[in-house]
Coordinates of C-alpha atoms in Angstrom, one line a residue:
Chain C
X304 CA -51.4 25.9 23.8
X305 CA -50.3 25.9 20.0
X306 CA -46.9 27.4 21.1
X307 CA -45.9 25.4 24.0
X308 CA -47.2 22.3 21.7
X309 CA -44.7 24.1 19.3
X310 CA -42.0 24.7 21.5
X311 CA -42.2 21.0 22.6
X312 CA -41.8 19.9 18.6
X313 CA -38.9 21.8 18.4
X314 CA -37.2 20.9 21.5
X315 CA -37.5 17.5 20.5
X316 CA -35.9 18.2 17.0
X317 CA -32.7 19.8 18.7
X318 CA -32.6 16.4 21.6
X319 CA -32.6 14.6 18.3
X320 CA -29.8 16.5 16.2
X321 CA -27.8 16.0 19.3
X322 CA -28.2 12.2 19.6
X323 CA -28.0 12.0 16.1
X324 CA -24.8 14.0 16.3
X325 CA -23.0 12.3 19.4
X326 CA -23.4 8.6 17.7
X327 CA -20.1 7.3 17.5
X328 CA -20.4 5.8 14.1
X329 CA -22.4 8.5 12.6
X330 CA -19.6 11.0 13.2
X331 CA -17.7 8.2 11.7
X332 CA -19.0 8.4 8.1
X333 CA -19.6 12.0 8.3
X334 CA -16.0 12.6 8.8
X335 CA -15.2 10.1 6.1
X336 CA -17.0 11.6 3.5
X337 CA -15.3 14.9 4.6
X338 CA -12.3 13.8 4.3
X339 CA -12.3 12.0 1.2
X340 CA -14.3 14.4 -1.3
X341 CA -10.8 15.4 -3.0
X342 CA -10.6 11.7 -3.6
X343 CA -14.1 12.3 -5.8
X344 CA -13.1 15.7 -6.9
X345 CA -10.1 14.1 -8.0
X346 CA -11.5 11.3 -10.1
X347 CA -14.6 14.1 -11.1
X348 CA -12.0 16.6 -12.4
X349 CA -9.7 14.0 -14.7
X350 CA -13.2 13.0 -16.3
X351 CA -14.2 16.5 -17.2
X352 CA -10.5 17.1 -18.4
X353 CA -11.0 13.5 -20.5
X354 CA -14.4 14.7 -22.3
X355 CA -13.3 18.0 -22.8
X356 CA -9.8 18.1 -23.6
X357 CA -8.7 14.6 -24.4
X358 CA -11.9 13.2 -26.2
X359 CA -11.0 13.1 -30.1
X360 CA -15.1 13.3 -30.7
X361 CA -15.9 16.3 -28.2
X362 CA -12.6 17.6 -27.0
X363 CA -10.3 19.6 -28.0
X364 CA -8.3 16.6 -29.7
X365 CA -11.1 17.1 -32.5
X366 CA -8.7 19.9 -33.7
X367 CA -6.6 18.1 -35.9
X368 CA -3.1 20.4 -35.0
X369 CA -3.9 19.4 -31.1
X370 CA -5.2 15.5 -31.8
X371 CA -1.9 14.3 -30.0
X372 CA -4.0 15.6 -27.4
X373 CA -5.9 11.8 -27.5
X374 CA -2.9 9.7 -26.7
X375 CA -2.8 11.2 -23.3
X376 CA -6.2 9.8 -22.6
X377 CA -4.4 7.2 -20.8
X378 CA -3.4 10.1 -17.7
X379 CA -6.9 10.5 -17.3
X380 CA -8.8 7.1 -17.4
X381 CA -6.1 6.0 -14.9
X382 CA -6.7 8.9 -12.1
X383 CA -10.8 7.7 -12.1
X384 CA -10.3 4.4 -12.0
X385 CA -8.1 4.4 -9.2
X386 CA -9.9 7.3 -7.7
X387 CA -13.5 6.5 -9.0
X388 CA -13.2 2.9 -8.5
X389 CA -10.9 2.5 -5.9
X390 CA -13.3 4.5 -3.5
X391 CA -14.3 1.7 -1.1
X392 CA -11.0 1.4 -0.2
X393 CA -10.2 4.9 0.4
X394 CA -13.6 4.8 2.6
X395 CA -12.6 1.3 4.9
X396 CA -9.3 2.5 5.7
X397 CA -10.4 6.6 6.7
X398 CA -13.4 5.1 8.9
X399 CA -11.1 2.3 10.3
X400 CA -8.6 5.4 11.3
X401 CA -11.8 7.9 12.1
X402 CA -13.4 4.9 15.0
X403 CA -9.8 4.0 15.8
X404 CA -9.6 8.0 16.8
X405 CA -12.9 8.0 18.3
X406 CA -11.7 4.5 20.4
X407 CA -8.5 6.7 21.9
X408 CA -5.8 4.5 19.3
X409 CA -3.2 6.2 18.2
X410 CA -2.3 6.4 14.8
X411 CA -2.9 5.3 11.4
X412 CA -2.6 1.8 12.2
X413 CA -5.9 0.8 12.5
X414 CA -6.9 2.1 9.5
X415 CA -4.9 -0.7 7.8
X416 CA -6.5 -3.0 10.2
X417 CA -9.6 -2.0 8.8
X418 CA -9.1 -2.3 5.0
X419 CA -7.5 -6.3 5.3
X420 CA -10.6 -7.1 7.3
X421 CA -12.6 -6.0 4.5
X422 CA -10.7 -7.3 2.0
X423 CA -10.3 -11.0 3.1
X424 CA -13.9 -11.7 3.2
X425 CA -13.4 -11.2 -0.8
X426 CA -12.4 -14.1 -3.3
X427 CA -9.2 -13.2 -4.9
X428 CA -10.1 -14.5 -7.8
X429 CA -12.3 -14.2 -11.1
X430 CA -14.3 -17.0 -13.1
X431 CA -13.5 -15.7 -16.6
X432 CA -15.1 -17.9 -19.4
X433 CA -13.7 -17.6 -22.7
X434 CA -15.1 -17.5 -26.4
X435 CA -14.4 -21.2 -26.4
X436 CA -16.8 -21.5 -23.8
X437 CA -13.5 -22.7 -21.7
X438 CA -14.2 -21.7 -17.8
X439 CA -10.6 -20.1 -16.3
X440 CA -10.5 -19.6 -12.6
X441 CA -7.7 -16.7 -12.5
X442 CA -6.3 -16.4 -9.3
X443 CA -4.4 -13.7 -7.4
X444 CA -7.3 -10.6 -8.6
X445 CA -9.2 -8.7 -7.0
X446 CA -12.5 -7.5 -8.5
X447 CA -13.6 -4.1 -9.1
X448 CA -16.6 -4.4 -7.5
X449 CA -15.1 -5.5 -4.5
X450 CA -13.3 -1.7 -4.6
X451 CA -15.7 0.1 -6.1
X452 CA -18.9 1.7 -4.6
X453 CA -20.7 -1.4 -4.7
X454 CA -18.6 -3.0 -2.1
X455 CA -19.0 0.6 0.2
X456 CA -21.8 -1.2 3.2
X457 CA -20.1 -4.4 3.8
X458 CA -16.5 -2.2 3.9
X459 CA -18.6 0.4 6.2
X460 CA -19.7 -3.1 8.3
X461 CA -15.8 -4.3 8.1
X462 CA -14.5 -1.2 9.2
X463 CA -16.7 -0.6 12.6
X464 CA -17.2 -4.3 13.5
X465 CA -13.4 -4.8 12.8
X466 CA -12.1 -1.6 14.5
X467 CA -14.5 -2.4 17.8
X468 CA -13.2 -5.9 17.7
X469 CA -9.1 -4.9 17.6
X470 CA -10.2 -1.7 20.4
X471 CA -11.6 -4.6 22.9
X472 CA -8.9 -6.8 22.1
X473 CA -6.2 -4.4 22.9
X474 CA -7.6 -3.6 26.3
X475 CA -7.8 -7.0 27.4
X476 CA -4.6 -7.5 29.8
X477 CA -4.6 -10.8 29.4
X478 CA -3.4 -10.7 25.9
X479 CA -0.9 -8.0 25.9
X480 CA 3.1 -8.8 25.7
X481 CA 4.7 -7.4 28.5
X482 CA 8.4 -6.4 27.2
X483 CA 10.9 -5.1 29.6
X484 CA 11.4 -1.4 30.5
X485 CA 14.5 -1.4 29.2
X486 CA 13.2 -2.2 25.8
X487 CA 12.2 1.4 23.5
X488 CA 8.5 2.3 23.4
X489 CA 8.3 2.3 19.9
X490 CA 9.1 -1.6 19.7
X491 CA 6.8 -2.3 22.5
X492 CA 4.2 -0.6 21.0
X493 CA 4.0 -2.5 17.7
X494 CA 4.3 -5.6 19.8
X495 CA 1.0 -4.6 21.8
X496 CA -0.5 -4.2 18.6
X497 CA 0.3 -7.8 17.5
X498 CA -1.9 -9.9 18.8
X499 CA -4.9 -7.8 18.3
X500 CA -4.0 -7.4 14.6
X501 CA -3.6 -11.6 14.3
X502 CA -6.9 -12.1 15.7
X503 CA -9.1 -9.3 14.5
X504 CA -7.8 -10.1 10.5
X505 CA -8.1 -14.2 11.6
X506 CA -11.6 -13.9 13.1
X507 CA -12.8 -11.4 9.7
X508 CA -11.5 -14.4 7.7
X509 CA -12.6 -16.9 9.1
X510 CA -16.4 -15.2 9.2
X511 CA -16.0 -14.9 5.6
X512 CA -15.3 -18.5 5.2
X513 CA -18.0 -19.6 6.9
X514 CA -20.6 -17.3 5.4
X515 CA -19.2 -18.6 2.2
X516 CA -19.5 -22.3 3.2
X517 CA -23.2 -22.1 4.9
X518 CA -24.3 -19.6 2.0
X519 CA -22.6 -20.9 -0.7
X520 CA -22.4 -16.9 -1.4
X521 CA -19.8 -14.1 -0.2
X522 CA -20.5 -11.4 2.2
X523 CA -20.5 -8.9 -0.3
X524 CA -23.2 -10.1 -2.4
X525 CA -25.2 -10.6 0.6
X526 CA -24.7 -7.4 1.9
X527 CA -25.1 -5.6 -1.5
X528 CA -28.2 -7.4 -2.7
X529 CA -30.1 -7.2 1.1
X530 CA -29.2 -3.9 2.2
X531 CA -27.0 -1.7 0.0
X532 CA -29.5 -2.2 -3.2
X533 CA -32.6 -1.3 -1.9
X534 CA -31.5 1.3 0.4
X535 CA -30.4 2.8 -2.9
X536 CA -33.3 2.1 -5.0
X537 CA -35.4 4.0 -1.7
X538 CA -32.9 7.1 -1.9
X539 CA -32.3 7.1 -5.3
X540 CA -36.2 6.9 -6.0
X541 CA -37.9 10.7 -6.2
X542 CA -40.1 10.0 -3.4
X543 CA -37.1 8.5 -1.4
X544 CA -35.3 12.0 -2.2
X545 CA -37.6 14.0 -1.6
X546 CA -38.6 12.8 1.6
X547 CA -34.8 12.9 2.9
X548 CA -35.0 17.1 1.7
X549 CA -38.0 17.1 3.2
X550 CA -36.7 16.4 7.0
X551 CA -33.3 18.2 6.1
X552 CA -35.8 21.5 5.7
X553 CA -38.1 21.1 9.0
X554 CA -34.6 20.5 11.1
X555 CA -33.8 24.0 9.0
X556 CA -36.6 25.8 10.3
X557 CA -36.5 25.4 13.3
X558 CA -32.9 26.7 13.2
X559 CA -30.7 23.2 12.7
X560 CA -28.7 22.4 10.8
X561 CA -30.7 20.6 8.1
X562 CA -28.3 18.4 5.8
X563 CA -26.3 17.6 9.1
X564 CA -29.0 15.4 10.0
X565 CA -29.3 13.4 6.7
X566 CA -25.4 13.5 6.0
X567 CA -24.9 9.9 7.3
X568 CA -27.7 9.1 4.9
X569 CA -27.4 11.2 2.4
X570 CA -23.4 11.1 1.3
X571 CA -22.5 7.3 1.7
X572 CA -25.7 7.0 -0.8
X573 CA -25.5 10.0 -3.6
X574 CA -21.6 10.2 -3.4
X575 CA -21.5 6.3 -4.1
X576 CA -23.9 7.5 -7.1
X577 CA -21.7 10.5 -8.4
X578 CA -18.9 8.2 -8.4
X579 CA -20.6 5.0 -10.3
X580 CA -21.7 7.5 -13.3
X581 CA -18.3 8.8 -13.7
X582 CA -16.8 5.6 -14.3
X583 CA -19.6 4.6 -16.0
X584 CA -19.3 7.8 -18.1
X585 CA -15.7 7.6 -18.3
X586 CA -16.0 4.1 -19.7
X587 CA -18.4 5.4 -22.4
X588 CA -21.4 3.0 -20.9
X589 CA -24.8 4.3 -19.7
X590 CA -24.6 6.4 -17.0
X591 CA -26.8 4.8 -14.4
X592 CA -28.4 7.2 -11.7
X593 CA -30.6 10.2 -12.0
X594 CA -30.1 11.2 -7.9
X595 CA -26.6 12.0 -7.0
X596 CA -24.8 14.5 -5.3
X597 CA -25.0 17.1 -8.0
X598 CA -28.6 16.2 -8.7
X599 CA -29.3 17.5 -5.2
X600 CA -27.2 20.8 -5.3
X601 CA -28.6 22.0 -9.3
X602 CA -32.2 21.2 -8.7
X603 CA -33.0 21.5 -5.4
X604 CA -30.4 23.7 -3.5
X605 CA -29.9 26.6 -5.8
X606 CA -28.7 29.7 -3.4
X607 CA -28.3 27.5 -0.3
X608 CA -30.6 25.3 1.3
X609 CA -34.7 25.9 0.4
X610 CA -33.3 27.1 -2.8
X611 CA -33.5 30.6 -2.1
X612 CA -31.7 32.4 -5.0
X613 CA -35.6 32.3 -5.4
X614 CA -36.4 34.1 -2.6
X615 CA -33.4 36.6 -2.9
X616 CA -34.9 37.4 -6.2
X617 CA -38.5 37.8 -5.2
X618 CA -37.6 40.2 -2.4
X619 CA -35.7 42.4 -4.8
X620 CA -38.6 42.2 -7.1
X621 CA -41.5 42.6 -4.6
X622 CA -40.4 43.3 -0.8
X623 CA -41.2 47.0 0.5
X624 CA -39.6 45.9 4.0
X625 CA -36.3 47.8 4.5
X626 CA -35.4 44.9 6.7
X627 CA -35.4 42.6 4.0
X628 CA -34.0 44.5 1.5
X629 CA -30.9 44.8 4.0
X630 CA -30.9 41.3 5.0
X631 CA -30.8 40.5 1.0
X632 CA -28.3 42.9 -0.8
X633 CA -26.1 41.5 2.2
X634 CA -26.7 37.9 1.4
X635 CA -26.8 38.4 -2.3
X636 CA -23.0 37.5 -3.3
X637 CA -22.9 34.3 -0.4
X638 CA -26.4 33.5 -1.9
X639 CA -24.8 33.0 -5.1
X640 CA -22.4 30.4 -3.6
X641 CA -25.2 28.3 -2.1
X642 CA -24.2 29.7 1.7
X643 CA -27.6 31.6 3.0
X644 CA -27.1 31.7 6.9
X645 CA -27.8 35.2 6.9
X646 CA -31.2 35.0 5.2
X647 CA -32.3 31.8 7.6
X648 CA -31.3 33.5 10.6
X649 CA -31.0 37.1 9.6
X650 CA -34.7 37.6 7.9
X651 CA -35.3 35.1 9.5
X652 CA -37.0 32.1 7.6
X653 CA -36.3 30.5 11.1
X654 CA -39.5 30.0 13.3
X655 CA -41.2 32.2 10.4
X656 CA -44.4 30.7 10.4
X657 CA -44.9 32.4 6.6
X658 CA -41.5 31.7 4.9
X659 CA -41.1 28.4 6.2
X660 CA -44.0 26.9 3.9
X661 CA -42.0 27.9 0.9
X662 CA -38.5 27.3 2.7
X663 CA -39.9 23.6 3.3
X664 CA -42.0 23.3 -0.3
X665 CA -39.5 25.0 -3.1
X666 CA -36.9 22.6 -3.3
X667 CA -39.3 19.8 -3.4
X668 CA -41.0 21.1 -6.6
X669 CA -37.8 22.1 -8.2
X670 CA -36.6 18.9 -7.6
X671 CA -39.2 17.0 -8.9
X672 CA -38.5 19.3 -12.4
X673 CA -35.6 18.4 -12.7
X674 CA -36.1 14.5 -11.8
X675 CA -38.3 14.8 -14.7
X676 CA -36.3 16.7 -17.0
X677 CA -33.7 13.9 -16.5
X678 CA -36.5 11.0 -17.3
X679 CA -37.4 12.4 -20.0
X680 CA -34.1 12.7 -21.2
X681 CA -34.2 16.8 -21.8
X682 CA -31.5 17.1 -19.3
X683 CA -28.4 15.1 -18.8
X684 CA -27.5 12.8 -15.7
X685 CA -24.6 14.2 -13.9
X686 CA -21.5 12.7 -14.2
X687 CA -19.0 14.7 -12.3
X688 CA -18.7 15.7 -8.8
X689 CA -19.0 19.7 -8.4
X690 CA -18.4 21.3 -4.8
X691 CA -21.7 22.6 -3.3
X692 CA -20.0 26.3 -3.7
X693 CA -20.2 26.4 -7.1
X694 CA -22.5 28.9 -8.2
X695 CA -26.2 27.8 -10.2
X696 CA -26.1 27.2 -13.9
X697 CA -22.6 26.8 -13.8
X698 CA -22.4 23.6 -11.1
X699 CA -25.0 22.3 -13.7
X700 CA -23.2 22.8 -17.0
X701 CA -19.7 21.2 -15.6
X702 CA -21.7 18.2 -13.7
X703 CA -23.4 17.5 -16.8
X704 CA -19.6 17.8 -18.9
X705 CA -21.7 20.6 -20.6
X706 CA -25.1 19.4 -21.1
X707 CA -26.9 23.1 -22.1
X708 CA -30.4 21.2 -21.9
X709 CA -30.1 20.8 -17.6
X710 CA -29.2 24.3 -17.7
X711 CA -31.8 25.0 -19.7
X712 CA -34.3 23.0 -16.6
X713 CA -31.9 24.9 -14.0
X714 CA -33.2 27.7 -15.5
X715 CA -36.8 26.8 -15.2
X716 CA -36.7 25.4 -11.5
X717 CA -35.4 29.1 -10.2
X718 CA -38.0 30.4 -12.1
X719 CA -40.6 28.1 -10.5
X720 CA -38.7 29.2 -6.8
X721 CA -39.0 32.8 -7.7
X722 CA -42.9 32.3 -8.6
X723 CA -43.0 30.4 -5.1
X724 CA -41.7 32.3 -3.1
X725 CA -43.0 35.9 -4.3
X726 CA -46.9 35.8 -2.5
X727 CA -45.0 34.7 0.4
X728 CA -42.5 37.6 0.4
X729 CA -45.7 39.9 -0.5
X730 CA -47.3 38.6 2.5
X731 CA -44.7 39.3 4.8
X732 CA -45.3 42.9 3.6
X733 CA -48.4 43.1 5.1
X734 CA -47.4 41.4 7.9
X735 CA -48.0 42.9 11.1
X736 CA -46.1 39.6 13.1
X737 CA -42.9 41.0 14.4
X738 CA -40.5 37.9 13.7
X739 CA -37.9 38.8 15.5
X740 CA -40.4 38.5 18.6
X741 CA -41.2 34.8 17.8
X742 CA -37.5 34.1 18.4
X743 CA -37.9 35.1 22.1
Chain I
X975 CA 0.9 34.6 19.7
X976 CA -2.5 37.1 20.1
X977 CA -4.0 37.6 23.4
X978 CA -7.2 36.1 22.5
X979 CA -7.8 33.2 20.6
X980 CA -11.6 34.1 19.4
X981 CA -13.0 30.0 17.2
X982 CA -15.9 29.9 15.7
X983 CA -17.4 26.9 14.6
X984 CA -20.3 25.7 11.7
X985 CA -20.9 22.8 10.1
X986 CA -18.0 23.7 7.2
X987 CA -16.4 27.2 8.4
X988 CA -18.1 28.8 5.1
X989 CA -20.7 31.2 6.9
X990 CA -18.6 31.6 9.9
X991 CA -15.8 32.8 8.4
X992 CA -17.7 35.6 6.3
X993 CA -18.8 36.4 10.1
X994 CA -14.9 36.3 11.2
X995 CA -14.2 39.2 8.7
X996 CA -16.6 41.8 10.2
X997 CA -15.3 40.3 13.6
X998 CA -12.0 40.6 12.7
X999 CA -13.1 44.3 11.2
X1000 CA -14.4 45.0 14.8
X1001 CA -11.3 43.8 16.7
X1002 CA -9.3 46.2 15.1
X1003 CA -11.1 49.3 15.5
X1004 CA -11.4 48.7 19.1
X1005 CA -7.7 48.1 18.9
X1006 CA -8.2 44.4 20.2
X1007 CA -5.6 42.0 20.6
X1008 CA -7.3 39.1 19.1
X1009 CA -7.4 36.2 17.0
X1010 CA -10.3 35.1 15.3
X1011 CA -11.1 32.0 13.1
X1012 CA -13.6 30.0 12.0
X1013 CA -13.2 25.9 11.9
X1014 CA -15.7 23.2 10.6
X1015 CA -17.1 21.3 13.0
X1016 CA -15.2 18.3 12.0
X1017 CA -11.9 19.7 12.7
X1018 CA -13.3 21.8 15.4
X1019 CA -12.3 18.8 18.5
X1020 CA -8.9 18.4 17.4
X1021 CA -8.0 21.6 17.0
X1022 CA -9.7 22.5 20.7
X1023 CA -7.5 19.6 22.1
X1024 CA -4.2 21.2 20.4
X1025 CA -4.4 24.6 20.2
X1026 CA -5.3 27.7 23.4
X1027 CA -8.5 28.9 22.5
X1028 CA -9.8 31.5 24.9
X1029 CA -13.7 31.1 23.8
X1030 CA -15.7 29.3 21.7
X1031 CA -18.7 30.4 19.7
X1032 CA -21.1 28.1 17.9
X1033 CA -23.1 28.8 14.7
X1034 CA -26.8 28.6 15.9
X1035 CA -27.1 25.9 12.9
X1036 CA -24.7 23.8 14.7
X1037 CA -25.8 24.7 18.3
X1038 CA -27.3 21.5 19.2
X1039 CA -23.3 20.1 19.4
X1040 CA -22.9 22.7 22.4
X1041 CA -23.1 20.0 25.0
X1042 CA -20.1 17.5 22.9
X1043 CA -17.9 20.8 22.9
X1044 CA -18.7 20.9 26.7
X1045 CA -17.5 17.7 27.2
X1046 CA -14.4 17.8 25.4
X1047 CA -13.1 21.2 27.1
X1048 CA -14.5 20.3 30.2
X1049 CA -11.4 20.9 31.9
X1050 CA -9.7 23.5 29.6
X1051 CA -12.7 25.6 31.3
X1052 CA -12.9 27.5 28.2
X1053 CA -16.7 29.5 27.6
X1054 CA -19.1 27.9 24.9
X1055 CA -22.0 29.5 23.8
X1056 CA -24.2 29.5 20.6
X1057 CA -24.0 32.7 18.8
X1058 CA -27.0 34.9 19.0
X1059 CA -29.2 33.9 15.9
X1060 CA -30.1 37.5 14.8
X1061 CA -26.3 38.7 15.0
X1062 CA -25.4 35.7 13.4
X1063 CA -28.0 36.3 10.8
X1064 CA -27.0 40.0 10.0
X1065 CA -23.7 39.3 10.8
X1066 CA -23.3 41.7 13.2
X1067 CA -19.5 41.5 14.3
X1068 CA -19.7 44.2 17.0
X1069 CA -22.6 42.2 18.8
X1070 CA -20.8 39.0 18.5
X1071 CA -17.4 40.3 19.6
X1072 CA -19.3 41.5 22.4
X1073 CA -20.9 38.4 23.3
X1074 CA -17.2 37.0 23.3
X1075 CA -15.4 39.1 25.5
X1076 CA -18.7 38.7 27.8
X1077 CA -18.0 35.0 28.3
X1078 CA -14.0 35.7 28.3
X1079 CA -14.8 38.3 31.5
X1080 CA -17.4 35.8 33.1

């Protein structure tokens, strides 16, 4: 009874994955993201470069014979803002292109489509008062937080509302030009797009106008402070966190593709966090946010996911099985670049009713160490985007610009894994369960 | 252009493509005229609506997407299946070539 009760659970988890997966907008976003973490890396990489080359108080322009070194500052601060900054943009116009794609459009087109929808539901101005106390409406701006991650749910809205709008107006017949034969396909083309394009960036204005007029606020601020703001105080939260690794781990144990699931969640949210304490960082003010993308690969996914450079360790440390000795000298050097496929299924942990407690449990404990560590100020808030790959220890000295004090807590939370995970590996000594049977 | 086009498909072609290698190790000891290559699952539907592909083999992490690949090569007729979890696991490149040319004989 327990196992078909079981079996049930988990063939629920994989109908799930695959309607999860097969959303139209949540392929979307994942794609998005994929596509535009050079963009971050970008904007991540000039602000190590600024801190550790071009600072004249940490850098190397602290050497007096390279202090030239400072007045190219400039090259830097001007790749993360308009990287950093400038990533709602980037983010409107890919997932205006991505549902265009998924929509059967052709080309790049709507992508553009996208981004002036966005855009014209923000004021293109700023009230600016100055010293005098003299209140200067300056026209012809745009704000940065109407391009910066602030602005990322309404632009997410824009982009699919605006894209679904210009898809069903361009199949309606009724509105199309019809152009001779004779004339190219490349003019009629852009004429079929005309009308669309009139009424999809007319309507978006016009929507903004009136939420303006019967609000007396704009969309964005609506947006932000309703749905974008809490949603990030929830995931940003260590509860909020923990929960989202929490589901990632079950969908991982029962052999799916964990952070797939909590992707769409996950990277609009952290990678909108990474990129706020870089400029922040960059612009020498307080760096906001303890949870971001880093803060989930150095605490809590150290060796892959279930942080098990741990378990790696403990099995060379403790495990008489030949079979996990094999499975581990073979996953040892991909371990050490986060990828551990071969110890989830080759062990397996998956459907391993004694490695999946620690699987599931490890990185919540290791990331609630280094939440603290962070609170307490002994370790550093990351402020630049590292690829998952990177290697422990060193992912958390260069997302920290060299902060040796979240090493230090790196250090501690694999500790902590290793001390986790080392009864269970003794257990599975003993073990007379055959796991490879509880796959069939 | 090889005989075989062998893809293999995970959520970000990293695990996969350490499996390509022993693949790839396999193919040419049996003296194999075969390509194989790994693709993340986001480029996976474009490339399967541009490029021949003779077979496609999923990463068991990534196995709940078999029925979307279904769907798009639907009429391509070319074989899907999820990759055995324990070959997958200890990357066992003769098993999973095997399973390959099992679904390219079908």
């Amino acid at each position: 009874m327990e196992s078909k009760k079981f079996n049930k659970f988990v063939n629920l988890l994989n109908k799930f994955a695959a309607k999860v997966n097969n959303q139209k907008y949540i392929i979307g976003i994942k794609n998005t993201f994929a596509t535009l973490l050079p963009v971050i890396m970008a904007g991540a990489f000039a602000t190590l470069f600024s801190s550790v080359v071009f600072s004249p108080e940490i850098g190397l322009a602290q050497i007096s014979s390279l202090s030239f070194l400072a007045e190219l500052k400039p090259i830097a601060d001007v790749i993360n803002y308009f990287t950093m900054n400038f990533l709602t943009i980037y983010v409107v116009f890919v997932l205006g292109h991505e549902i265009g794609k998924l929509n059967k459009l052709k080309g790049v087109f709507p992508g553009v489509v996208s981004v002036i929808s966005y855009l014209v539901l923000n004021p293109s101005f700023i009230n600016f008062v100055t010293e005098d106390g003299v209140n200067l409406e300056i026209k012809n701006v745009l704000s940065r937080q109407y391009t910066n991650p602030e602005g990322l749910f309404l632009g997410m809205f824009m982009a699919v509302l605006s894209i679904e709008l210009y898809t069903w107006l361009g199949n309606q017949d009724r509105l199309k030009i019809k152009m001779p034969d004779s004339v190219p396909e490349a003019v009629s083309n852009s004429f079929s797009s005309l009308i669309p394009t009139i009424f999809t960036v007319t309507i978006s204005a016009t929507f903004g106008f009136a939420i303006h007029f019967i609000t007396g606020m704009y969309a964005s601020e609506i947006i932000y402070s309703l749905v974008q703001k809490p949603l990030e105080g929830l995931i940003q939260g260590l509860p909020g966190i923990l929960l989202l690794m929490f589901v990632a781990q079950v969908f991982w144990v029962v052999g799916i593709h964990g952070m797939q699931m909590v992707k769409p969640i996950r990277e609009p949210l952290l990678l909108a966090a990474i990129a706020a304490n870089t400029a922040a960082f960059q612009a020498g003010e307080a760096v906001p946010n303890i949870v971001t993308m880093p803060y989930w690969d150095i605490f809590m996914t150290f060796g892959g996911s279930g942080a098990t450079l741990g378990l790696l360790i403990s099995i060379f440390l403790v495990s008489k099985r030949p079979d996990y000795r094999k499975i581990a000298k073979m996953s040892f050097i991909p371990g050490l670049f986060n990828i551990n496929e071969p110890l989830i299924y080759g062990l397996p942990i998956m459907l391993n009713p004694i490695l999946a407690i620690p699987f599931i449990v490890t990185p919540l404990i290791t990331g609630t160490i280094g939440y603290f560590a962070i609170s307490l100020g002994f370790a550093a808030r990351s402020v630049v985007m590292v690829p998952w790959t990177v290697p422990a220890i060193i992912n958390g000295y260069l997302s920290t610009a060299g902060d040796l004090g979240t090493v230090f807590t790196q250090i501690i939370c694999i500790i902590v894994s290793i001390l986790i995970y080392l009864p269970f590996v003794k257990a599975a000594n003993s073990s007379m369960i055959d796991e490879t049977q509880a796959l069939n | 252009m090889a005989q075989l086009n062998i893809m293999l498909v995970c959520s970000a072609g990293m695990s996969t493509s350490m499996l390509v290698k022993v693949i790839k190790e396999e193919v040419q000891k049996q003296g194999l005229d075969a390509n194989v290559f790994a693709k993340p699952s986001t480029e996976a539907i474009e490339y399967l609506e541009a490029e021949p592909v003779s077979v496609l083999l999923l990463g068991p992490q990534v196995g709940f997407m078999e029925n979307n690949f279904k769907e798009v090569v639907g009429e391509k007729e070319i074989p899907i299946a999820v990759i055995n979890p324990i070959s997958y696991g200890t990357m066992n490149g003769k098993k999973v070539l095997e399973q390959a040319l099992e679904l390219i004989n079908k």
